[in-house]
Coordinates of C-alpha atoms in Angstrom, one line a residue:
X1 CA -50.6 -77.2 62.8
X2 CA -52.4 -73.7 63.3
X3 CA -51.5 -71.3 60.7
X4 CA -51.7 -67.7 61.1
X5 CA -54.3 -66.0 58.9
X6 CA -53.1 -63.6 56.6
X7 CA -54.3 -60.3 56.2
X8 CA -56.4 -59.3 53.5
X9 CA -54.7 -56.8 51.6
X10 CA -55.6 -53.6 51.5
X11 CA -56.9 -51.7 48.4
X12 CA -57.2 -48.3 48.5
X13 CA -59.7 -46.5 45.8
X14 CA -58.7 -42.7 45.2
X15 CA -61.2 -40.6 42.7
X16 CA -58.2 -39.7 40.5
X17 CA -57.6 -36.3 39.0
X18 CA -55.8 -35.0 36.0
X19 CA -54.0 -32.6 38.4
X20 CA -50.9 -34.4 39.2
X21 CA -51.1 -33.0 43.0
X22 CA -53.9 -35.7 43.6
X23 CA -52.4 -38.9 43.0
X24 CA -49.1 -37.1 44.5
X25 CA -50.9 -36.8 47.8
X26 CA -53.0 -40.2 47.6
X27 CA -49.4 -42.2 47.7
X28 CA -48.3 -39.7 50.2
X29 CA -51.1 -40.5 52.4
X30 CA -50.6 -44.8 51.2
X31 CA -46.7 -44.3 52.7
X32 CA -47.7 -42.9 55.9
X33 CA -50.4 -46.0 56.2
X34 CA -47.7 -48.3 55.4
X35 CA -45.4 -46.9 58.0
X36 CA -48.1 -47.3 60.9
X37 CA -49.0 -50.3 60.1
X38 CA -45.4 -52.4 58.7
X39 CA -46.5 -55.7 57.0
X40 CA -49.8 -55.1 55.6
X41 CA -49.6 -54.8 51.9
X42 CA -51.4 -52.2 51.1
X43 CA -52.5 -51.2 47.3
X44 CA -53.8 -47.9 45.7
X45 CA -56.2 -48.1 42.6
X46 CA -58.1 -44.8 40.2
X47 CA -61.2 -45.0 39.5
X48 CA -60.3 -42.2 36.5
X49 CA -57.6 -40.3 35.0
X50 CA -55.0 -42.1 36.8
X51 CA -53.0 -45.5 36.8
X52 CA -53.2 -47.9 38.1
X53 CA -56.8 -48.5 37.7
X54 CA -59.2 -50.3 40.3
X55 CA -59.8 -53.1 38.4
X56 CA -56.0 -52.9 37.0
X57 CA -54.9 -54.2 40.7
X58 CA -57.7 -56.0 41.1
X59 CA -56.7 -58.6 38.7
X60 CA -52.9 -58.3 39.7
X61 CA -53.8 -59.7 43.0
X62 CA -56.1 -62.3 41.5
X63 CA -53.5 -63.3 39.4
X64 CA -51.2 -63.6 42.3
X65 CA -53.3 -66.1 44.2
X66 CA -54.3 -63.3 46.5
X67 CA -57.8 -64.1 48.0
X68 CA -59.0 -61.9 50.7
X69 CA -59.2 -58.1 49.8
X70 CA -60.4 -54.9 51.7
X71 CA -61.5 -52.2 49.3
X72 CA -61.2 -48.8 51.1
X73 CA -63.0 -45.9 49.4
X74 CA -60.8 -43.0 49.8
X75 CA -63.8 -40.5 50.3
X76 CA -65.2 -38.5 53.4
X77 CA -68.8 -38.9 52.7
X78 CA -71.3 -42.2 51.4
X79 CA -72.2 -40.2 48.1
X80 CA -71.9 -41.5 44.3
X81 CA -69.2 -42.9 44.1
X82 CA -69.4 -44.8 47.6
X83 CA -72.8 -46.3 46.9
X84 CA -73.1 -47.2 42.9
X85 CA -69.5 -46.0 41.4
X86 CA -67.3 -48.5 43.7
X87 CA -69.4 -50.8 44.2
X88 CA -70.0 -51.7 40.2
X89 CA -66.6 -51.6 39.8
X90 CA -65.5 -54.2 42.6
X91 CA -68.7 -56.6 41.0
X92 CA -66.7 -56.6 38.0
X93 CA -63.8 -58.4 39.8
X94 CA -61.9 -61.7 39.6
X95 CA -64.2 -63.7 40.8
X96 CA -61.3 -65.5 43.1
X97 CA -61.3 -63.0 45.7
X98 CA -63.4 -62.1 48.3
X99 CA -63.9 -58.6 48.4
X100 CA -65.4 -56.3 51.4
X101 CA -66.0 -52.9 51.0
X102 CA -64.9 -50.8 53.9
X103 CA -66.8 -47.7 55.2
X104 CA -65.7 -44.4 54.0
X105 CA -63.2 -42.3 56.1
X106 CA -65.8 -40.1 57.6
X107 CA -67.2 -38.9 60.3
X108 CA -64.7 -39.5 62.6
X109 CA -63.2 -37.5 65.7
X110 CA -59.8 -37.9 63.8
X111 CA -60.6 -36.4 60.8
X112 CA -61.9 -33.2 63.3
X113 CA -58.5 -33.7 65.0
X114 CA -56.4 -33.5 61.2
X115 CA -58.7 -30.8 60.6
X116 CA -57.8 -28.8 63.5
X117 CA -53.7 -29.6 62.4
X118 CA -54.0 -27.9 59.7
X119 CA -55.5 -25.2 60.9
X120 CA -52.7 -24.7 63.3
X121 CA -50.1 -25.8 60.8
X122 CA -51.2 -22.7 58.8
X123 CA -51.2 -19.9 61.7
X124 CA -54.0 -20.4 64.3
X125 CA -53.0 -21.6 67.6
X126 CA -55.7 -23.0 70.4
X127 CA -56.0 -19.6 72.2
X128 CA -57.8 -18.4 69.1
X129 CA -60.9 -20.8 69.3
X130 CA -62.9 -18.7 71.2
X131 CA -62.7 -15.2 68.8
X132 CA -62.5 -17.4 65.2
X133 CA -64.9 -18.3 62.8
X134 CA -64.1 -21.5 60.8
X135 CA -65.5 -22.0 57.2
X136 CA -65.6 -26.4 56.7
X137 CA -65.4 -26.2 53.3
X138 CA -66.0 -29.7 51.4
X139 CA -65.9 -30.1 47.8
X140 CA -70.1 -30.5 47.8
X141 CA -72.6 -33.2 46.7
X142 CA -75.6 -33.8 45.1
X143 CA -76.6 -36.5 47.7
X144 CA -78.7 -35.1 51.0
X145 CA -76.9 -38.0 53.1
X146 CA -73.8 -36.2 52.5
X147 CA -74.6 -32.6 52.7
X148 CA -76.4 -33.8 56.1
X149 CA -73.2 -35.2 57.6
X150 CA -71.1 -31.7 56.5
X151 CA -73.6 -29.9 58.6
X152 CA -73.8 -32.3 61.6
X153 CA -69.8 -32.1 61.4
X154 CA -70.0 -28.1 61.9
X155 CA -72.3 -28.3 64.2
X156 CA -70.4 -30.9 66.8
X157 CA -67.3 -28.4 65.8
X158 CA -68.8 -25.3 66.8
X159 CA -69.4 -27.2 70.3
X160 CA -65.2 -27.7 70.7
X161 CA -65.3 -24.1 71.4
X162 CA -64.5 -22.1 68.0
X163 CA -66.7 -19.1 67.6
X164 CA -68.4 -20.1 64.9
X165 CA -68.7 -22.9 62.6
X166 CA -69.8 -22.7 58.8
X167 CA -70.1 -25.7 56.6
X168 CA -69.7 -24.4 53.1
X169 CA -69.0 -26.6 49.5
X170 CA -67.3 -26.0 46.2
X171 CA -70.4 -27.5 44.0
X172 CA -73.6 -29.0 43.8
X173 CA -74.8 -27.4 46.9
X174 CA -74.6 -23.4 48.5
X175 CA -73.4 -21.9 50.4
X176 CA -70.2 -21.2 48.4
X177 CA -67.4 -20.2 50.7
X178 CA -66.4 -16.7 50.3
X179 CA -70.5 -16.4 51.0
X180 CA -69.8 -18.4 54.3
X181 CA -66.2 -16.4 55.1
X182 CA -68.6 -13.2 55.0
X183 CA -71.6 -14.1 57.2
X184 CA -68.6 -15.0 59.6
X185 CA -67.5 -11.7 59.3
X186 CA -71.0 -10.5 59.7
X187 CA -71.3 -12.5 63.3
X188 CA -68.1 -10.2 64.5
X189 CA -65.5 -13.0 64.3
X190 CA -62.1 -11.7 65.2
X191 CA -60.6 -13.7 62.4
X192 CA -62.1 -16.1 60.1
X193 CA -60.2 -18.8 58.6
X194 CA -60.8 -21.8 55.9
X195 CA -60.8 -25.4 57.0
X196 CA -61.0 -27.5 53.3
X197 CA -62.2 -30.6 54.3
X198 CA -60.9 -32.5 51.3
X199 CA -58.2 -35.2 50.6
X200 CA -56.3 -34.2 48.0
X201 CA -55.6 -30.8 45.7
X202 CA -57.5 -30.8 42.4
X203 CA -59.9 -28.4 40.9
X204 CA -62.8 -28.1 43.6
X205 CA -60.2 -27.5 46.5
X206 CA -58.6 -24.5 43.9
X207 CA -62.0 -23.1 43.7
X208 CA -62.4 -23.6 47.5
X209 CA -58.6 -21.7 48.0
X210 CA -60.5 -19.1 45.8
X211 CA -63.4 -18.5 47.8
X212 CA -61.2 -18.0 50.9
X213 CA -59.1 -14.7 49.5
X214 CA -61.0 -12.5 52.8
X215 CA -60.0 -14.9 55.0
X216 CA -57.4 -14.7 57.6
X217 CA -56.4 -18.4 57.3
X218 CA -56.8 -20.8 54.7
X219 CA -55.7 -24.5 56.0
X220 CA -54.2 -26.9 54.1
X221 CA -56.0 -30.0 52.5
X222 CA -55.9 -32.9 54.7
X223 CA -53.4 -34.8 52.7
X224 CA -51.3 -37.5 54.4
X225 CA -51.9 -36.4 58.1
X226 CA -51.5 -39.0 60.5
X227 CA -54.5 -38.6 61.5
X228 CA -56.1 -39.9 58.3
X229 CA -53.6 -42.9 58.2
X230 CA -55.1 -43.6 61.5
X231 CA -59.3 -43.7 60.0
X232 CA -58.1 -45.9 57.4
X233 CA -56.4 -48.2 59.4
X234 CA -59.6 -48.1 61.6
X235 CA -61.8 -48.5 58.6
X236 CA -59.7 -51.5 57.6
X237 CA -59.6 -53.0 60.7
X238 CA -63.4 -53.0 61.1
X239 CA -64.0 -54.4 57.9
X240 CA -61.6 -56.9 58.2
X241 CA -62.8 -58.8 61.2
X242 CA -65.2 -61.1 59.4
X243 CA -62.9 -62.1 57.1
X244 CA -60.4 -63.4 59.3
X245 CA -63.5 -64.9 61.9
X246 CA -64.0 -67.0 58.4
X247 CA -60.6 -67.5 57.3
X248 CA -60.1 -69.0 61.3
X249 CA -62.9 -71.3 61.3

């Protein structure tokens, strides 16, 4: 008799924080993902500061006879802790379950699409694109992959018809963004206004909320907007197929 393949569950890997807004926000954003997607289990590991721990669910599920596993890294960008943190920790797993590392959440057109929410959310409306400056401010990397993909992101931005576009970060790299906020002001932007292209409050999207006091608009952090439910369903989904191509055959 054909079975139908279950689904890997879904383990989603949050940096952690000792601010108590992060982890707040990471579950926020886990319900909403639940809610669009009803039946897929879905788990949440910390790779610091927070419980429970990566490996902590890991061995849950193994221990539960779970065997198929998608490990989402909840991050925007393939630095650090994409490419040697995650990946050292999931090599430490039960050795029972097959494990596939899903790509991070960004780029995406979605994650434009959240960004663009929020902006709204906080005051803008679409018939100020034309006379508004937009600071993307990230929380910053010491990887050039990453800093490369900010910058590609405000440049295909720019193109949806704001003003201006300025990528900007909150460490690691310049410019900072009260320096971006005023070299918008400097280009004759009618209003300038702070896009934090970050997950979750903490301490670098504080400094970035700092950095935007001359602003006009500062933007919430993307947090659980549906739109980011959606890329990690996405990012699921594509990592997902094999397994269920190998569970089928």
């Amino acid at each position: 008799m054909y079975s139908k393949p279950v689904r890997p569950v879904l383990v989603v890997i949050a940096h952690g924080s000792r601010d108590p807004r992060h982890a707040a926000t990471v579950h926020a954003l886990v319900r909403r993902v639940r809610s669009l997607r009803p039946g897929l289990r879905v788990e949440t590991g910390f790779l610091d500061f927070n419980i429970p721990s990566v490996q902590g669910v890991l061995e849950s599920l193994a221990a539960e006879g779970v065997r198929d596993v998608v490990a989402l890294p909840l991050l925007l960008t393939r630095a650090f802790h994409a490419k040697a943190d995650i990946p050292a920790v999931l090599r430490d797993a039960p050795p029972r379950l097959r494990i596939r590392q899903a790509d991070v959440l960004g780029p995406s057109p979605l994650l434009l699409s959240a960004l663009e929410r929020r902006l709204y959310e906080a005051g803008l409306s679409p018939a100020d694109r034309s006379s508004t400056g937009v600071v993307l401010a990230s929380a910053g990397s010491s990887d050039p992959e990453a800093i490369a993909v900010i910058a590609d992101i405000a440049r295909e931005w720019r193109h949806t018809g704001w003003h201006a576009v300025r990528p900007a970060f909150a460490s690691a790299s310049l410019p900072r963004t009260e320096e971006a906020v005023r070299e918008l002001r400097e280009l004759g932007c009618a209003r300038v206004a702070v896009a934090p292209y970050v997950l979750a409050p903490g301490f670098l999207p504080d400094r970035i909320a700092r950095g935007a006091a001359e602003a006009d608009v500062l933007a919430e952090v993307l947090g659980p907007a549906p739109e980011v439910a959606r890329v990690l369903l996405e990012r699921y989904d594509a990592a997902r197929t094999p397994v269920l191509a190998a569970v089928g055959a």
